mmCIF file with all atom_site columns, C-alpha atoms in Angstrom:
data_model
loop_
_atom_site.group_PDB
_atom_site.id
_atom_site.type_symbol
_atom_site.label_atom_id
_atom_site.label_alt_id
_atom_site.label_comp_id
_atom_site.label_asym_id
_atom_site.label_entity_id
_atom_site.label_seq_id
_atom_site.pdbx_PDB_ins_code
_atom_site.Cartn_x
_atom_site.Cartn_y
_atom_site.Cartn_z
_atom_site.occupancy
_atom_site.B_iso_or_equiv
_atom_site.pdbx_formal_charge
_atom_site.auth_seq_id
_atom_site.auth_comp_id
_atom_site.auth_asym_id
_atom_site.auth_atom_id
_atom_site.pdbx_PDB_model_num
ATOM 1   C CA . UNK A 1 1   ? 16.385  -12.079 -12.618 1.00 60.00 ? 1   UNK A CA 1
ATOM 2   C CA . UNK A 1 2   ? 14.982  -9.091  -11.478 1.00 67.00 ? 2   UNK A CA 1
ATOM 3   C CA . UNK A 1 3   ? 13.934  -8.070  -8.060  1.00 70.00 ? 3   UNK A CA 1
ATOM 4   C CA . UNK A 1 4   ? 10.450  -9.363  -7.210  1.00 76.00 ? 4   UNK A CA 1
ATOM 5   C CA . UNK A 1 5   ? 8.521   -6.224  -6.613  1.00 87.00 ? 5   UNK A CA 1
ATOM 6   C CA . UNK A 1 6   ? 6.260   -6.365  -2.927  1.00 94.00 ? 6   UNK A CA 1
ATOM 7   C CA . UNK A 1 7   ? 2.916   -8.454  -3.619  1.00 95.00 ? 7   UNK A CA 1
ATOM 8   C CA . UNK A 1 8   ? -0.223  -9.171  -1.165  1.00 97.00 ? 8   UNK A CA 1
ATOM 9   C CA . UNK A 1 9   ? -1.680  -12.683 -2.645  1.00 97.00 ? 9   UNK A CA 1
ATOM 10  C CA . UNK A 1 10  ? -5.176  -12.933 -1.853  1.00 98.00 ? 10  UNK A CA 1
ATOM 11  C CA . UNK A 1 11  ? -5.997  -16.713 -2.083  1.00 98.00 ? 11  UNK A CA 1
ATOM 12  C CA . UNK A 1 12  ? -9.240  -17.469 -2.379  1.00 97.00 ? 12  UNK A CA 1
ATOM 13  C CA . UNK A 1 13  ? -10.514 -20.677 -1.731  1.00 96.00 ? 13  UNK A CA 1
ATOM 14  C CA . UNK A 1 14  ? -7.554  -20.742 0.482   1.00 97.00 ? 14  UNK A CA 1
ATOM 15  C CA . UNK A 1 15  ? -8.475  -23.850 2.653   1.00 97.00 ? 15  UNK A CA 1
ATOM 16  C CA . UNK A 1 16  ? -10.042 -26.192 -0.254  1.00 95.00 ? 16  UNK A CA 1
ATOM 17  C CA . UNK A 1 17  ? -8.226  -29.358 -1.792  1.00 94.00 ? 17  UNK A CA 1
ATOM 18  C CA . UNK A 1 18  ? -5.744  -27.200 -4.343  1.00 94.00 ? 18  UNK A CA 1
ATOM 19  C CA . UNK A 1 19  ? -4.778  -25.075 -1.991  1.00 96.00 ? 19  UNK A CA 1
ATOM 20  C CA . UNK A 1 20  ? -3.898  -28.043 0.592   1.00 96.00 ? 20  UNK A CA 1
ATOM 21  C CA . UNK A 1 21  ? -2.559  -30.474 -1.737  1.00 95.00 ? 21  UNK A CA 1
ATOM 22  C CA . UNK A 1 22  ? -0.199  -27.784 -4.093  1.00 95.00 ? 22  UNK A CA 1
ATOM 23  C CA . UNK A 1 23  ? -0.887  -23.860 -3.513  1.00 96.00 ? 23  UNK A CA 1
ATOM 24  C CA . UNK A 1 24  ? 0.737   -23.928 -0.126  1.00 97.00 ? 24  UNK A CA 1
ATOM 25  C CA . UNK A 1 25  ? 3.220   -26.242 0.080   1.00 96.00 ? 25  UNK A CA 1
ATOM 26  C CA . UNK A 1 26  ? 4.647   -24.694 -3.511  1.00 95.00 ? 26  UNK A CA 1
ATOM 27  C CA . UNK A 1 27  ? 4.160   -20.883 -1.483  1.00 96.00 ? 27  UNK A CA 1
ATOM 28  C CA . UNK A 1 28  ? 6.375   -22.519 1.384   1.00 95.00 ? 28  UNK A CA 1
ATOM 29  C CA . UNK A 1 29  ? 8.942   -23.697 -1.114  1.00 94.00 ? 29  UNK A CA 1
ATOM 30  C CA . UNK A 1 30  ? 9.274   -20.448 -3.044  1.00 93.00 ? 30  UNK A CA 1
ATOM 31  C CA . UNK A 1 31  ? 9.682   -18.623 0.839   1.00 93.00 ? 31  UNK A CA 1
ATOM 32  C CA . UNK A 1 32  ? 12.416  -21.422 1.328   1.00 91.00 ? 32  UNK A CA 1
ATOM 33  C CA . UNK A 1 33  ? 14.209  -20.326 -2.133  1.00 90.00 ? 33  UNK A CA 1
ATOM 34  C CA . UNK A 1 34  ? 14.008  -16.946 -1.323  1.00 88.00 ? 34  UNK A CA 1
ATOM 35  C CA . UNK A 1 35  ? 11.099  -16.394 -4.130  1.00 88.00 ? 35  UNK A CA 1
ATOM 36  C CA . UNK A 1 36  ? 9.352   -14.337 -1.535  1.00 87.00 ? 36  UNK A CA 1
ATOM 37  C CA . UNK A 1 37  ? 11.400  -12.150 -0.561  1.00 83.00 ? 37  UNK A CA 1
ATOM 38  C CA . UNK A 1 38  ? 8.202   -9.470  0.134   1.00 92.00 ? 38  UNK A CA 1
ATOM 39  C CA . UNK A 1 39  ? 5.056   -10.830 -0.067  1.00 95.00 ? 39  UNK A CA 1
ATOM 40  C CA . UNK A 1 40  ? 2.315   -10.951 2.266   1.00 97.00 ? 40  UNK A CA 1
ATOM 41  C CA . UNK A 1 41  ? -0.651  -13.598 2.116   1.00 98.00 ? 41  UNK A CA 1
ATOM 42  C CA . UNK A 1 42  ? -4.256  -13.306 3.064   1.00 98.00 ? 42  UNK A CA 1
ATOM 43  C CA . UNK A 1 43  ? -6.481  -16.587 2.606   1.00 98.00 ? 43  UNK A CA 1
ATOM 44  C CA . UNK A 1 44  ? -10.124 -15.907 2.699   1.00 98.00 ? 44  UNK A CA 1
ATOM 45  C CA . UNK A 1 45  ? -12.688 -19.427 2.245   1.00 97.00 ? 45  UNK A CA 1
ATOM 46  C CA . UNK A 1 46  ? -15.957 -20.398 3.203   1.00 95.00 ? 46  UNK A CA 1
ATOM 47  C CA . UNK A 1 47  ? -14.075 -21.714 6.402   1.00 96.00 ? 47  UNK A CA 1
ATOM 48  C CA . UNK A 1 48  ? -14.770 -19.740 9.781   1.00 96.00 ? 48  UNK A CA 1
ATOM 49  C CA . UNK A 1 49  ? -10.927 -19.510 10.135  1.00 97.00 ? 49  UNK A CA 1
ATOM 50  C CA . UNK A 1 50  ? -8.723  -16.741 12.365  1.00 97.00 ? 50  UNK A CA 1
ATOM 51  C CA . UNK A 1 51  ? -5.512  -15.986 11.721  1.00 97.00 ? 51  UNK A CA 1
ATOM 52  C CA . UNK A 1 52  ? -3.993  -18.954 13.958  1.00 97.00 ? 52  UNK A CA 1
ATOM 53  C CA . UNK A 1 53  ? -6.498  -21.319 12.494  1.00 97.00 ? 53  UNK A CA 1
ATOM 54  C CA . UNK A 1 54  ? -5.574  -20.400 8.970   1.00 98.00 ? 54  UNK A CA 1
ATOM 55  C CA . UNK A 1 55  ? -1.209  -21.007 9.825   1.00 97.00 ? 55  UNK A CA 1
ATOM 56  C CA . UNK A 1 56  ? -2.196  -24.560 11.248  1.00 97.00 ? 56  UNK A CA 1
ATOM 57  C CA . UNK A 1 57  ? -3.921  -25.824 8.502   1.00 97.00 ? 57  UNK A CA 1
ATOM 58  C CA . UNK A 1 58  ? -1.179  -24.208 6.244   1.00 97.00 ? 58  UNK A CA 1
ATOM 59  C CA . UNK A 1 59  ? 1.326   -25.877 8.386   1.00 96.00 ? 59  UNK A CA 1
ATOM 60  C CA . UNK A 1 60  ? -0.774  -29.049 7.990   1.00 96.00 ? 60  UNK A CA 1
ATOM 61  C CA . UNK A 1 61  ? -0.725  -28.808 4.745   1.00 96.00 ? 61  UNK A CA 1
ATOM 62  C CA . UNK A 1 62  ? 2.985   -28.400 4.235   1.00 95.00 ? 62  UNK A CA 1
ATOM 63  C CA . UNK A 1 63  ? 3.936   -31.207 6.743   1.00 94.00 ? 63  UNK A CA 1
ATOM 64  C CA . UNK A 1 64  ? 1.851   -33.400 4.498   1.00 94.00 ? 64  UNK A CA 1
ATOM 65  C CA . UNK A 1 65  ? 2.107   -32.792 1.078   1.00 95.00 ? 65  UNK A CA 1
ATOM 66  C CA . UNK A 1 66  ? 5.706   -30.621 0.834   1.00 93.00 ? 66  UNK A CA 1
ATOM 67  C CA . UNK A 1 67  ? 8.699   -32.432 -0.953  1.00 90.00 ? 67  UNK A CA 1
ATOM 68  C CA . UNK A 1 68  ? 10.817  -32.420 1.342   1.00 88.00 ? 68  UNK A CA 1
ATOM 69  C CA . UNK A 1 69  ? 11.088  -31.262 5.296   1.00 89.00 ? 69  UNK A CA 1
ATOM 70  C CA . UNK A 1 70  ? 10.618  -27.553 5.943   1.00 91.00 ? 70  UNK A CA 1
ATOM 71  C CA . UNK A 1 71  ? 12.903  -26.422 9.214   1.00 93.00 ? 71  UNK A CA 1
ATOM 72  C CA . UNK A 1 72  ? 11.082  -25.241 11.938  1.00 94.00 ? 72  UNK A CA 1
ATOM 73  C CA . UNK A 1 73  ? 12.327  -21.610 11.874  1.00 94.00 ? 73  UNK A CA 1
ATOM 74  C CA . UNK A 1 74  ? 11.273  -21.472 8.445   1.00 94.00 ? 74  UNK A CA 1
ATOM 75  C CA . UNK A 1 75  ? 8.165   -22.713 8.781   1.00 94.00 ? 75  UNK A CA 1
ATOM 76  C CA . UNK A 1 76  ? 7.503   -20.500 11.389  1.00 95.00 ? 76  UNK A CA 1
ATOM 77  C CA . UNK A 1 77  ? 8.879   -17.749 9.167   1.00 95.00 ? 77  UNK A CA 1
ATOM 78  C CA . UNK A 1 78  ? 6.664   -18.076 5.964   1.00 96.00 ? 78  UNK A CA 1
ATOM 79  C CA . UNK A 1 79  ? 3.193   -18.577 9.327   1.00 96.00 ? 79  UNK A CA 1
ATOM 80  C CA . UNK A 1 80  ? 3.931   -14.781 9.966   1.00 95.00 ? 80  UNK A CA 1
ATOM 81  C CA . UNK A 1 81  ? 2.994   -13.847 6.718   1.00 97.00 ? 81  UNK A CA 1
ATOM 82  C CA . UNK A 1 82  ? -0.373  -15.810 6.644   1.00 98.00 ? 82  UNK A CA 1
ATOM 83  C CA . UNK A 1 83  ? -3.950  -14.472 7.132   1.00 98.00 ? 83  UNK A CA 1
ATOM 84  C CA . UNK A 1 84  ? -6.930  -15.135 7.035   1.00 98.00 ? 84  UNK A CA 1
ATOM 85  C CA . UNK A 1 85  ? -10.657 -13.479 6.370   1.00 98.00 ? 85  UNK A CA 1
ATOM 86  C CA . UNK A 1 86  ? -13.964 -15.902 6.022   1.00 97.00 ? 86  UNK A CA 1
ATOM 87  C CA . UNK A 1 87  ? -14.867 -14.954 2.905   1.00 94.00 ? 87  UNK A CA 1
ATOM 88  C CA . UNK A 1 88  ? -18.845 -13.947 4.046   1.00 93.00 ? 88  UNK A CA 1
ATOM 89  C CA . UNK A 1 89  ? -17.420 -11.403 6.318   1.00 96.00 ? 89  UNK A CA 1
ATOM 90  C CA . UNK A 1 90  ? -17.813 -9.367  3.164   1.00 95.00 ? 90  UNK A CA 1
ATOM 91  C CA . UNK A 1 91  ? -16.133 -6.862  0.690   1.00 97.00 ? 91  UNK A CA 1
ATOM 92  C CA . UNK A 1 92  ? -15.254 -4.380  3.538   1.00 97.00 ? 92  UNK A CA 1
ATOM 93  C CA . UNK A 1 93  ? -13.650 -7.256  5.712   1.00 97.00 ? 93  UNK A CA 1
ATOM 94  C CA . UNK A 1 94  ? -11.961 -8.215  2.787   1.00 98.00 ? 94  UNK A CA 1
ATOM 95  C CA . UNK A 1 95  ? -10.547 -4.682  2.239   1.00 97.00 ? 95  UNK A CA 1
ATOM 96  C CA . UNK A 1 96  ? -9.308  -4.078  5.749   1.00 98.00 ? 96  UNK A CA 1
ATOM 97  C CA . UNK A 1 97  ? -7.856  -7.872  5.515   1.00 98.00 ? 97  UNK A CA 1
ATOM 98  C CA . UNK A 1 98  ? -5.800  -6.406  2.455   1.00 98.00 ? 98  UNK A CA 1
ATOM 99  C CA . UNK A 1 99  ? -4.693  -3.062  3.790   1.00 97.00 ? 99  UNK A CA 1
ATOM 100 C CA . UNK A 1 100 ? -3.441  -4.565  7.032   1.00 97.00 ? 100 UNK A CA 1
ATOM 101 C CA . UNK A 1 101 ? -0.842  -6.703  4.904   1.00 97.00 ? 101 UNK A CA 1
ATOM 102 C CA . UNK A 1 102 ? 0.023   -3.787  2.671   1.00 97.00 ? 102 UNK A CA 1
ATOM 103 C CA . UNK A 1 103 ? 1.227   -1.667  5.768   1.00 97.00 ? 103 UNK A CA 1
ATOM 104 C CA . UNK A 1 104 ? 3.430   -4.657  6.882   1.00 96.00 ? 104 UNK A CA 1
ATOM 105 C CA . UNK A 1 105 ? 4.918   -4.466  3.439   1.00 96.00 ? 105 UNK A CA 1
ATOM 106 C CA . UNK A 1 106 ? 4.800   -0.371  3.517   1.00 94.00 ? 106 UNK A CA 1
ATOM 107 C CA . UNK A 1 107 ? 4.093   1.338   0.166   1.00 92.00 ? 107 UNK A CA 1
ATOM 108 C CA . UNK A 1 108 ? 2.091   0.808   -3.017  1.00 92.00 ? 108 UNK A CA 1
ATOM 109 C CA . UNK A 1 109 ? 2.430   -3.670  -3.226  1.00 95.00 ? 109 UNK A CA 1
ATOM 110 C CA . UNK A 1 110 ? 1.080   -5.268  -5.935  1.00 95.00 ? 110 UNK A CA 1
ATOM 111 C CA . UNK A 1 111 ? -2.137  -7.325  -5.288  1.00 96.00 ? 111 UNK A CA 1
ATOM 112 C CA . UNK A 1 112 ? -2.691  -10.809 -7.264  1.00 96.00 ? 112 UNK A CA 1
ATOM 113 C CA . UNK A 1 113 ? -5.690  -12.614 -6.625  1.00 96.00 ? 113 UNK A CA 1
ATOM 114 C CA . UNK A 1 114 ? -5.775  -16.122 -6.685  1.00 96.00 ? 114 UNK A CA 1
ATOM 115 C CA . UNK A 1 115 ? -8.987  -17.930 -8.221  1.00 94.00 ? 115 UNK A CA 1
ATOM 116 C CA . UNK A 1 116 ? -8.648  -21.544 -6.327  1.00 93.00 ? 116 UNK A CA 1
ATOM 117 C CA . UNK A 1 117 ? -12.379 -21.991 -6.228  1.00 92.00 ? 117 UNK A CA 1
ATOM 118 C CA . UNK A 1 118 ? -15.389 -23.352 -8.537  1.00 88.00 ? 118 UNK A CA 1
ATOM 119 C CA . UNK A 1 119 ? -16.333 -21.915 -11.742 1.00 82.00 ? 119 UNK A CA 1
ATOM 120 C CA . UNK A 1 120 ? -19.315 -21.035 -10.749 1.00 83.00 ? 120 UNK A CA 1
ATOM 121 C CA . UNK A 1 121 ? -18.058 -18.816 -8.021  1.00 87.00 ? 121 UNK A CA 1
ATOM 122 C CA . UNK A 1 122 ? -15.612 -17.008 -10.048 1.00 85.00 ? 122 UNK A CA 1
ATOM 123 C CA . UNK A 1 123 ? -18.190 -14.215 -11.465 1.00 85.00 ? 123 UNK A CA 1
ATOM 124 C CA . UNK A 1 124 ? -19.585 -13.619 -7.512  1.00 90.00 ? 124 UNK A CA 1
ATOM 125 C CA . UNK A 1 125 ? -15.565 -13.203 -6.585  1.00 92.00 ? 125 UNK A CA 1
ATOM 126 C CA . UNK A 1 126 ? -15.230 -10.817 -9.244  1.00 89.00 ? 126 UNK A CA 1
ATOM 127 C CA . UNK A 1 127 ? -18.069 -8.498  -8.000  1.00 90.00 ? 127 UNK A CA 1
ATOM 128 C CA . UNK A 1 128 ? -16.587 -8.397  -4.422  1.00 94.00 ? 128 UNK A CA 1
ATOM 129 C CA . UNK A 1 129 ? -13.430 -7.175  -5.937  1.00 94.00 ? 129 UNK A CA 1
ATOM 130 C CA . UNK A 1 130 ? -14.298 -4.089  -7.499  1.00 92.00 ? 130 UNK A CA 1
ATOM 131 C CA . UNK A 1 131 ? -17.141 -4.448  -4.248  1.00 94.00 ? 131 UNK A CA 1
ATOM 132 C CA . UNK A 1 132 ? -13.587 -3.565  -1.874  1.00 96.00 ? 132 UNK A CA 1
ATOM 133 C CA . UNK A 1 133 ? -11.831 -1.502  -3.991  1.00 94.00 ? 133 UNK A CA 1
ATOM 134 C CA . UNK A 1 134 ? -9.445  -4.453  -5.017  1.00 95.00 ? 134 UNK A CA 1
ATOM 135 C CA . UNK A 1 135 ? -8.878  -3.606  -8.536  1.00 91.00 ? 135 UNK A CA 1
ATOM 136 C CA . UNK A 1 136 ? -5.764  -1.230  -8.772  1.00 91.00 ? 136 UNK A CA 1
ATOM 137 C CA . UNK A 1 137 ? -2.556  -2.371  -9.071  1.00 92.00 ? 137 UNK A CA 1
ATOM 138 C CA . UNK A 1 138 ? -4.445  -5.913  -9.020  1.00 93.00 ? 138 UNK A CA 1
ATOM 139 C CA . UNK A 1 139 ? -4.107  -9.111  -11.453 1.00 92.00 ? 139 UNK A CA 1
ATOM 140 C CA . UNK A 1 140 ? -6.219  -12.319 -11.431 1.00 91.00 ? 140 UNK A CA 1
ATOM 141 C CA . UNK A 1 141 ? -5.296  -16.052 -11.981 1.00 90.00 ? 141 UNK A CA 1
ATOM 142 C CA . UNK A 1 142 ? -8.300  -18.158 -12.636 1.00 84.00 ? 142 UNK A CA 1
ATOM 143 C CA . UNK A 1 143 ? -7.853  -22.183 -11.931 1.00 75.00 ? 143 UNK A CA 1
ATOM 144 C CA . UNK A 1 144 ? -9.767  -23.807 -15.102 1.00 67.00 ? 144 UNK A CA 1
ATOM 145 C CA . UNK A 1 145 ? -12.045 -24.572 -15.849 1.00 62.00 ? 145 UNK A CA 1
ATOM 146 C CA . UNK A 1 146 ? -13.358 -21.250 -17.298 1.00 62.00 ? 146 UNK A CA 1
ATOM 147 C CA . UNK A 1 147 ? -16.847 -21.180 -16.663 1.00 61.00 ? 147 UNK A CA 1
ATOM 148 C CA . UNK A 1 148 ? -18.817 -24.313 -16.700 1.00 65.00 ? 148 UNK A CA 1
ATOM 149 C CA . UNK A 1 149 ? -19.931 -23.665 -20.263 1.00 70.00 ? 149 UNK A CA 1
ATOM 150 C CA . UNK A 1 150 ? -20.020 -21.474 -23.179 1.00 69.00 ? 150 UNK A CA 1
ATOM 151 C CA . UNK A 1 151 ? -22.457 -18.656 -21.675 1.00 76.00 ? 151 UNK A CA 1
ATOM 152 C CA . UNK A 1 152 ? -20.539 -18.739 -18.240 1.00 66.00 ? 152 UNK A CA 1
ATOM 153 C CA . UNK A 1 153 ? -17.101 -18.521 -19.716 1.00 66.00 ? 153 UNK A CA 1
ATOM 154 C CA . UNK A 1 154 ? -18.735 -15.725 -21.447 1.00 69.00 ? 154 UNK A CA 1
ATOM 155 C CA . UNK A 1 155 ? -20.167 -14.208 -18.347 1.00 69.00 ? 155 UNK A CA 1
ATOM 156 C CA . UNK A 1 156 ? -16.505 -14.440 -16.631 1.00 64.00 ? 156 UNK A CA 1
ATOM 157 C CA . UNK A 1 157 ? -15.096 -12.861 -19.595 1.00 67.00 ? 157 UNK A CA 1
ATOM 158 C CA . UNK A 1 158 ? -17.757 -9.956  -19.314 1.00 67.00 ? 158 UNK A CA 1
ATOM 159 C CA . UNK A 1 159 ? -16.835 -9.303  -15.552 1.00 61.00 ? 159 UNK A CA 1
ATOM 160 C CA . UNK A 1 160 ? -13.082 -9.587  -15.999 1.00 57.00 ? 160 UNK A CA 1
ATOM 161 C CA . UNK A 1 161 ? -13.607 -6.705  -18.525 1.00 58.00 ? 161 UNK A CA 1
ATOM 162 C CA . UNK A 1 162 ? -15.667 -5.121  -16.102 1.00 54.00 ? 162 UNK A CA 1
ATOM 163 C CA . UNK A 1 163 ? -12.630 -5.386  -13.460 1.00 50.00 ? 163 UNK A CA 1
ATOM 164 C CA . UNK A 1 164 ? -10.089 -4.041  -15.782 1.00 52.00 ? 164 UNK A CA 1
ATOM 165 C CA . UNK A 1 165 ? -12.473 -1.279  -16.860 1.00 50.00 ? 165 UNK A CA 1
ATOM 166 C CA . UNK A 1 166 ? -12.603 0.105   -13.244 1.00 47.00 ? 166 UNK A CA 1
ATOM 167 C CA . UNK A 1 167 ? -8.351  -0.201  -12.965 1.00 48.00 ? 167 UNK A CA 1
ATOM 168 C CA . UNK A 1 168 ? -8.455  1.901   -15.823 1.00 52.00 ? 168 UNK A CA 1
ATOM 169 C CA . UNK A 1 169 ? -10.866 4.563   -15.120 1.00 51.00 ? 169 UNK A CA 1
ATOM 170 C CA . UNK A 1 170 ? -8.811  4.905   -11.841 1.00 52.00 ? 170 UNK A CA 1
ATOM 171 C CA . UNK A 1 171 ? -5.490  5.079   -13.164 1.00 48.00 ? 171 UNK A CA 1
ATOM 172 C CA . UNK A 1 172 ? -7.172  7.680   -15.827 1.00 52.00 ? 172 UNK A CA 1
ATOM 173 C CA . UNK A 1 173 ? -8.651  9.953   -12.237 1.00 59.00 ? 173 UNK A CA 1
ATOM 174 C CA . UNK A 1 174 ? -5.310  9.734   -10.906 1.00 52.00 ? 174 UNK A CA 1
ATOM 175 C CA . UNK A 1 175 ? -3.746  11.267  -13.933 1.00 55.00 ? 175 UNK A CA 1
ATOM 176 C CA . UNK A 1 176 ? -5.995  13.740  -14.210 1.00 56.00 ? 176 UNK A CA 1
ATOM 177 C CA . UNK A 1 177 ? -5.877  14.742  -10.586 1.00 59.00 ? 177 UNK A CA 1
ATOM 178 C CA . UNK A 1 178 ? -2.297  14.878  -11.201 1.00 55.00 ? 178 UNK A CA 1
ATOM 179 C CA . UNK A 1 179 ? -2.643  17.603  -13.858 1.00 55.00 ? 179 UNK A CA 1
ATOM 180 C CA . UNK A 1 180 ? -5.266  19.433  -12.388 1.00 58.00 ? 180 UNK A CA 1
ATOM 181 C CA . UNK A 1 181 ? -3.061  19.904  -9.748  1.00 63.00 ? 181 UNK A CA 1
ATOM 182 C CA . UNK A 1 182 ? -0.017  20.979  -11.375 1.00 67.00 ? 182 UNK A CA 1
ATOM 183 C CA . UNK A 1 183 ? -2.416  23.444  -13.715 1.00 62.00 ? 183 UNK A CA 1
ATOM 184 C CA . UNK A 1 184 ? -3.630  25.185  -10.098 1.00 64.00 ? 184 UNK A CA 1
ATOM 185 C CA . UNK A 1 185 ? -0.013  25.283  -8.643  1.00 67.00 ? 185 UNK A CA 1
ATOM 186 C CA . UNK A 1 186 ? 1.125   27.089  -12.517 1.00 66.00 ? 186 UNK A CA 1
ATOM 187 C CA . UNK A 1 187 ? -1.441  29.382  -12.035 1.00 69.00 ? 187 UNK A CA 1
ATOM 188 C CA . UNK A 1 188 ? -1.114  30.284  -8.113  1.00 66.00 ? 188 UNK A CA 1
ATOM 189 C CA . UNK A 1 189 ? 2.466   30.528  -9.393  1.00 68.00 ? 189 UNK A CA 1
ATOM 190 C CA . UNK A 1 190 ? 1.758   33.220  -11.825 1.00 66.00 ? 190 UNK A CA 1
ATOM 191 C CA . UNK A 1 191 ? -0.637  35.030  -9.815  1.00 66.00 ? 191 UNK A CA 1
ATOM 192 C CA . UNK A 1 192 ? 2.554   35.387  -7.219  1.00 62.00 ? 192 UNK A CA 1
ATOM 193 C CA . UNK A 1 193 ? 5.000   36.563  -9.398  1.00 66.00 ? 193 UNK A CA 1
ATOM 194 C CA . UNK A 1 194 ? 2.704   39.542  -10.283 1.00 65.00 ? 194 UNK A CA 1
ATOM 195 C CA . UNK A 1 195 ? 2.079   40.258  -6.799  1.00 65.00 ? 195 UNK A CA 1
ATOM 196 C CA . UNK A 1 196 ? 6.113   40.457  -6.598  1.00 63.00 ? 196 UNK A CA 1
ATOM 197 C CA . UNK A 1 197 ? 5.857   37.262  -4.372  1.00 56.00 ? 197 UNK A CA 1
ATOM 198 C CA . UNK A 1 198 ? 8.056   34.112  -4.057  1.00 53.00 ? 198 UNK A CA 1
ATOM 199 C CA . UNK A 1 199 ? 7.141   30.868  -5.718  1.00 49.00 ? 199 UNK A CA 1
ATOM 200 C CA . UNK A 1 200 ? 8.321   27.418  -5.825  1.00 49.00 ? 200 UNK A CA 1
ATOM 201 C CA . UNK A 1 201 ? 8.815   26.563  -9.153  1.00 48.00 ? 201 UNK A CA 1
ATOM 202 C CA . UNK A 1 202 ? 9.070   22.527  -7.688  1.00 45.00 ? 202 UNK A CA 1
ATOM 203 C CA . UNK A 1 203 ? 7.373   22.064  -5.209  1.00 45.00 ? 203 UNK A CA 1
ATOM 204 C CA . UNK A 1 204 ? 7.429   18.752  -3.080  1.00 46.00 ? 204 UNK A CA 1
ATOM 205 C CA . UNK A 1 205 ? 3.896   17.797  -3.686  1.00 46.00 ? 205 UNK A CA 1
ATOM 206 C CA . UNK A 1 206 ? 3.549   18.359  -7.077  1.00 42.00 ? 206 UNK A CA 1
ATOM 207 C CA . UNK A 1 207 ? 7.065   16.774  -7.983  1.00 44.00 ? 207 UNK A CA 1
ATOM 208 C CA . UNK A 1 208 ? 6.253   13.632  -6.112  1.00 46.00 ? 208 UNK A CA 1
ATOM 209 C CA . UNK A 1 209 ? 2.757   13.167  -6.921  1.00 43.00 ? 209 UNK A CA 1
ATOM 210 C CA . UNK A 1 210 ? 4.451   13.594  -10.889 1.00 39.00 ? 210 UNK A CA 1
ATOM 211 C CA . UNK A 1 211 ? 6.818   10.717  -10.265 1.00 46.00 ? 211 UNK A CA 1
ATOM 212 C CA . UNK A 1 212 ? 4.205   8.623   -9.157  1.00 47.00 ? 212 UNK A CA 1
ATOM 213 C CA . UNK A 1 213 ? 1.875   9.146   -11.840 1.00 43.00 ? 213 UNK A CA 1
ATOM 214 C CA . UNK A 1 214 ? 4.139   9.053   -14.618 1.00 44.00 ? 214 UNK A CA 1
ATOM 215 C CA . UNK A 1 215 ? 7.343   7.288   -15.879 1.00 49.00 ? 215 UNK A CA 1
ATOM 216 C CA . UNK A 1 216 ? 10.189  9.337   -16.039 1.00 52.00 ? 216 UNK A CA 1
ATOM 217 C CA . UNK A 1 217 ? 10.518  9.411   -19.548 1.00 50.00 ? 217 UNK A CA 1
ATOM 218 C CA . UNK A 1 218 ? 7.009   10.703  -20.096 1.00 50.00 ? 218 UNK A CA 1
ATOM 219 C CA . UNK A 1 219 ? 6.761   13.749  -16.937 1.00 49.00 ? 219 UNK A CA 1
ATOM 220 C CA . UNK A 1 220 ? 4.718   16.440  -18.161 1.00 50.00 ? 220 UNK A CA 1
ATOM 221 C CA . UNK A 1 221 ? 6.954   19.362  -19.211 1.00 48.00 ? 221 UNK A CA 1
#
């Protein structure tokens, strides 16, 4: 199997009945297999929660409904990697909630949002998504139902597109700014060698920013 890449779960509806009964006691199990080897979570709810309310009903939850008994250490282990953001705090709460667990993980972590909630809250969840700036590098699981009907699922399905049109039209900026910037570095490049100057034909911005954009089978020549 390979590695499991660094995630932030964002678990909304992180203190309702699914999240109780199965979300969190399965999350402690996978820690206690090693199936979490980098992953940081953030529960947001309804629920005026803080951080150390949010790890004591997750540690509730596990003493009641886990399989089997979860050492203490452990326990205490997979608590340090809990947070928690009330949900009507807003998209920018949300966003700071998010960045804070990426810079424990360090780098570019994958985000997965976790849909544990109503149907008809899923399209309002949506919009404060692309509301934070949640959408790259971002996937969503929906519980079902879909929608509550034919229109609604409909509805969903519109603002999912909507979500993966905006990860899209990012990852399309970034590429661009990517070229733009090696075009201005050819150029300052050529303008020095007819001055008789030096020039980097590599240099460290360009070459990284490169390797980030693209694959390495497809870097621009």
């Amino acid at each position: 199997m390979p590695p499991v890449r660094p995630h932030v779960l964002v678990l909304f509806g992180a203190t309702g009945d699914l999240a109780r009964r199965k979300l969190l006691p399965g999350l402690i199990h996978l820690h206690q297999a090693g199936l979490l080897p980098e992953c940081q979570i953030v529960g947001t709810s309804l629920d005026m929660l803080d951080d150390e309310g949010f790890r004591c009903f997750a540690r509730g939850a596990c003493d009641e409904f886990a399989r089997h008994d979860i050492p203490e250490d452990q326990l205490r282990d997979f608590e340090q990697r809990l947070t928690y953001v009330p949900q009507h705090a807003g998209a920018e709460a949300l966003a700071q909630a998010v960045d804070r667990a990426e810079r424990v993980l360090g780098g570019e972590p994958r985000r997965l949002h976790y849909l544990s909630i109503p149907p008809a809250a899923a399209g309002p969840v949506v919009q404060l998504l692309g509301a934070a700036g949640l959408v790259d590098r971002a996937r969503i699981v929906m519980e079902k139902p879909f929608g509550t009907n034919l229109l609604s699922a409909q509805a969903l399905n519109k603002n999912n597109e909507t979500f993966l049109h905006l990860a899209e039209t990012r990852l399309k900026q970034a590429r661009t700014e990517a070229v733009s910037d090696i075009d201005a570095r050819k150029k300052a490049i050529a303008e020095a060698r007819k001055l008789g100057e030096p020039a980097s034909q590599k240099p460290a911005g360009v070459v990284s920013t490169v390797k980030k954009i693209y694959p390495k089978k497809r870097r621009p020549k």
